[in-house]
Structure formats: structure tokens, C-alpha cells
Amino acid sequence: MRKIFYLLSLVSIICSCREELPVEEEPFYPSLFVKPEIFSPAEGDLYYTGSKMEIKWEMPGSVEKVYIRLLRKTVVKEIISAETENDGEFEWNIDVNIKPSIHYRIEIANHDSHYPVVTSDYFIIKSGLAP
């Protein structure tokens, strides 16, 4: 019984000593709340070797530069850009020697810290010219 009394007293003291900021004074950091996302390529998009792909994304504004990589499943197949501005757009010329697959994804991450990392849904690359 004594242990319970001491435990309840301790919890009461800890809770009563906690200092809270009023709601209007809490800091707001908008760039931290941007969810990293890749808009293009989208799931199931079809591309052909030798064609161009518009890569579009959104990253927090605090990220100045990003790197862009091509993955097949979870394996890096090509570094599309080792360093580019975090402006949300990049045009990539798909190499004619890339192996056709339905398992490609784009990975984009902060160039400096490699965090946050965002990966696209799977898309398709076929060989040959677009019809």
C-alpha cells in the first residue's frame, strides 16, 4: 500500500511540475511537415529506352540538393544524378542499354545527409521506340 502511495505521489509531482507553452506561442516549422513524395513516374507508367522521362518530386524546403537513382527492385542500377537542385523537376534521358523490366523505381534523397529518402512506385521500361 505504501508503494502505491509513493508512486501516486511521484506521478502527481512530476505532472504538476511540467511546464507547457500556450498554443499561440508554439513554434511552427513548415518545411519539416512537407512529406517527401515522387509524383512522376507514377505506378505502372511505361517508358522506352532512348526516350525522356520527367521526374517530379517534392521534398522539404530545407533540402538544398538531392541525388536521383534508378532502382530495379531494391538494387541501384544507375545514378541518374549525383547532385541536382531540389527544384522538384529533372529530365532524364533513358539510356538505350538499360535492360527492360517492370520492376524499376526512382529513389530521391537529400544529397548531404541521405535523409529523407523517397522511392517511387514501380514503373516499366521497354526497349525500342515508343509507338
mmCIF file of C-alpha atoms in Angstrom:
data_model
loop_
_atom_site.group_PDB
_atom_site.id
_atom_site.type_symbol
_atom_site.label_atom_id
_atom_site.label_comp_id
_atom_site.label_asym_id
_atom_site.label_seq_id
_atom_site.Cartn_x
_atom_site.Cartn_y
_atom_site.Cartn_z
ATOM 1 C CA MET A 1 0.000 0.000 0.000
ATOM 2 C CA ARG A 2 2.868 2.340 0.829
ATOM 3 C CA LYS A 3 4.459 1.683 -2.565
ATOM 4 C CA ILE A 4 1.268 2.682 -4.341
ATOM 5 C CA PHE A 5 1.019 5.860 -2.257
ATOM 6 C CA TYR A 6 4.619 6.826 -3.079
ATOM 7 C CA LEU A 7 4.126 6.005 -6.742
ATOM 8 C CA LEU A 8 0.972 8.122 -6.980
ATOM 9 C CA SER A 9 2.692 10.972 -5.127
ATOM 10 C CA LEU A 10 5.646 10.838 -7.501
ATOM 11 C CA VAL A 11 3.403 10.861 -10.576
ATOM 12 C CA SER A 12 1.454 13.800 -9.155
ATOM 13 C CA ILE A 13 4.645 15.796 -8.512
ATOM 14 C CA ILE A 14 6.046 15.092 -11.976
ATOM 15 C CA CYS A 15 2.811 16.052 -13.711
ATOM 16 C CA SER A 16 2.345 19.246 -11.703
ATOM 17 C CA CYS A 17 5.899 20.458 -12.469
ATOM 18 C CA ARG A 18 5.544 20.149 -16.217
ATOM 19 C CA GLU A 19 5.566 23.498 -17.980
ATOM 20 C CA GLU A 20 3.521 23.846 -21.167
ATOM 21 C CA LEU A 21 3.717 26.529 -23.824
ATOM 22 C CA PRO A 22 0.485 28.279 -24.684
ATOM 23 C CA VAL A 23 -0.840 27.157 -28.064
ATOM 24 C CA GLU A 24 -0.250 30.539 -29.734
ATOM 25 C CA GLU A 25 3.434 30.518 -28.727
ATOM 26 C CA GLU A 26 4.360 27.071 -30.031
ATOM 27 C CA PRO A 27 6.924 27.285 -32.832
ATOM 28 C CA PHE A 28 5.860 26.335 -36.351
ATOM 29 C CA TYR A 29 8.322 24.864 -38.823
ATOM 30 C CA PRO A 30 6.507 24.417 -42.145
ATOM 31 C CA SER A 31 9.432 22.879 -44.051
ATOM 32 C CA LEU A 32 9.567 19.963 -41.628
ATOM 33 C CA PHE A 33 5.999 18.938 -42.429
ATOM 34 C CA VAL A 34 6.366 18.504 -46.185
ATOM 35 C CA LYS A 35 6.000 14.819 -46.858
ATOM 36 C CA PRO A 36 8.631 13.720 -49.406
ATOM 37 C CA GLU A 37 6.830 12.408 -52.462
ATOM 38 C CA ILE A 38 7.521 11.437 -56.074
ATOM 39 C CA PHE A 39 4.745 12.415 -58.484
ATOM 40 C CA SER A 40 6.352 11.195 -61.696
ATOM 41 C CA PRO A 41 6.990 8.468 -62.653
ATOM 42 C CA ALA A 42 3.760 7.007 -61.316
ATOM 43 C CA GLU A 43 2.817 3.393 -60.726
ATOM 44 C CA GLY A 44 2.613 1.430 -63.978
ATOM 45 C CA ASP A 45 3.914 4.241 -66.215
ATOM 46 C CA LEU A 46 5.516 2.933 -69.412
ATOM 47 C CA TYR A 47 8.765 4.343 -70.811
ATOM 48 C CA TYR A 48 11.028 3.292 -73.649
ATOM 49 C CA THR A 49 14.802 3.194 -73.852
ATOM 50 C CA GLY A 50 16.138 6.227 -75.684
ATOM 51 C CA SER A 51 13.185 8.398 -74.582
ATOM 52 C CA LYS A 52 12.955 11.134 -71.952
ATOM 53 C CA MET A 53 11.393 10.842 -68.515
ATOM 54 C CA GLU A 54 10.183 13.813 -66.482
ATOM 55 C CA ILE A 55 10.955 13.083 -62.836
ATOM 56 C CA LYS A 56 8.862 15.228 -60.477
ATOM 57 C CA TRP A 57 9.011 15.257 -56.688
ATOM 58 C CA GLU A 58 8.501 17.285 -53.544
ATOM 59 C CA MET A 59 10.998 17.451 -50.666
ATOM 60 C CA PRO A 60 11.189 19.720 -47.617
ATOM 61 C CA GLY A 61 12.462 23.213 -48.445
ATOM 62 C CA SER A 62 15.368 22.732 -46.061
ATOM 63 C CA VAL A 63 16.852 20.222 -48.526
ATOM 64 C CA GLU A 64 19.018 22.167 -50.993
ATOM 65 C CA LYS A 65 20.308 19.401 -53.254
ATOM 66 C CA VAL A 66 19.210 15.826 -53.948
ATOM 67 C CA TYR A 67 20.564 12.765 -55.683
ATOM 68 C CA ILE A 68 18.432 10.630 -58.004
ATOM 69 C CA ARG A 69 18.988 6.925 -58.597
ATOM 70 C CA LEU A 70 17.341 4.228 -60.694
ATOM 71 C CA LEU A 71 16.498 1.031 -58.797
ATOM 72 C CA ARG A 72 15.426 -2.338 -60.144
ATOM 73 C CA LYS A 73 13.589 -3.861 -57.202
ATOM 74 C CA THR A 74 15.996 -2.799 -54.411
ATOM 75 C CA VAL A 75 19.260 -2.743 -56.388
ATOM 76 C CA VAL A 76 20.760 0.527 -57.655
ATOM 77 C CA LYS A 77 21.144 0.197 -61.432
ATOM 78 C CA GLU A 78 22.124 3.734 -62.360
ATOM 79 C CA ILE A 79 22.915 7.048 -60.726
ATOM 80 C CA ILE A 80 20.690 9.394 -62.704
ATOM 81 C CA SER A 81 22.057 12.484 -60.973
ATOM 82 C CA ALA A 82 24.698 12.531 -58.243
ATOM 83 C CA GLU A 83 23.692 16.085 -57.309
ATOM 84 C CA THR A 84 20.922 18.362 -58.539
ATOM 85 C CA GLU A 85 18.913 21.265 -57.131
ATOM 86 C CA ASN A 86 15.846 20.393 -55.063
ATOM 87 C CA ASP A 87 13.564 22.218 -57.503
ATOM 88 C CA GLY A 88 11.142 19.318 -57.971
ATOM 89 C CA GLU A 89 11.957 18.532 -61.613
ATOM 90 C CA PHE A 90 14.586 16.623 -63.560
ATOM 91 C CA GLU A 91 14.571 15.434 -67.163
ATOM 92 C CA TRP A 92 16.309 12.095 -67.648
ATOM 93 C CA ASN A 93 17.318 10.577 -70.981
ATOM 94 C CA ILE A 94 16.778 6.835 -70.581
ATOM 95 C CA ASP A 95 19.882 5.020 -71.808
ATOM 96 C CA VAL A 96 19.286 2.654 -74.749
ATOM 97 C CA ASN A 97 21.322 -0.042 -72.954
ATOM 98 C CA ILE A 98 19.031 -0.278 -69.920
ATOM 99 C CA LYS A 99 17.574 -3.751 -69.524
ATOM 100 C CA PRO A 100 13.767 -3.847 -69.982
ATOM 101 C CA SER A 101 11.881 -4.560 -66.755
ATOM 102 C CA ILE A 102 8.623 -3.978 -64.920
ATOM 103 C CA HIS A 103 10.481 -3.554 -61.615
ATOM 104 C CA TYR A 104 12.022 -0.092 -61.903
ATOM 105 C CA ARG A 105 11.699 2.652 -59.294
ATOM 106 C CA ILE A 106 13.237 6.086 -58.751
ATOM 107 C CA GLU A 107 14.901 6.942 -55.443
ATOM 108 C CA ILE A 108 15.478 10.561 -54.408
ATOM 109 C CA ALA A 109 17.259 11.652 -51.236
ATOM 110 C CA ASN A 110 18.962 14.603 -49.616
ATOM 111 C CA HIS A 111 22.419 14.858 -51.191
ATOM 112 C CA ASP A 112 24.098 15.813 -47.897
ATOM 113 C CA SER A 113 22.515 13.560 -45.291
ATOM 114 C CA HIS A 114 20.745 10.897 -47.410
ATOM 115 C CA TYR A 115 17.610 11.636 -45.356
ATOM 116 C CA PRO A 116 14.769 11.929 -46.133
ATOM 117 C CA VAL A 117 14.641 9.239 -48.800
ATOM 118 C CA VAL A 118 11.623 8.757 -51.044
ATOM 119 C CA THR A 119 11.060 5.968 -53.554
ATOM 120 C CA SER A 120 8.582 5.955 -56.422
ATOM 121 C CA ASP A 121 6.117 3.214 -57.210
ATOM 122 C CA TYR A 122 7.137 0.624 -59.803
ATOM 123 C CA PHE A 123 7.150 1.645 -63.461
ATOM 124 C CA ILE A 124 8.084 -0.102 -66.713
ATOM 125 C CA ILE A 125 10.935 0.407 -69.143
ATOM 126 C CA LYS A 126 10.751 -1.389 -72.512
ATOM 127 C CA SER A 127 13.356 -1.428 -75.234
ATOM 128 C CA GLY A 128 12.713 0.243 -78.568
ATOM 129 C CA LEU A 129 10.880 3.331 -79.673
ATOM 130 C CA ALA A 130 7.519 4.442 -78.354
ATOM 131 C CA PRO A 131 4.636 3.545 -80.714
#
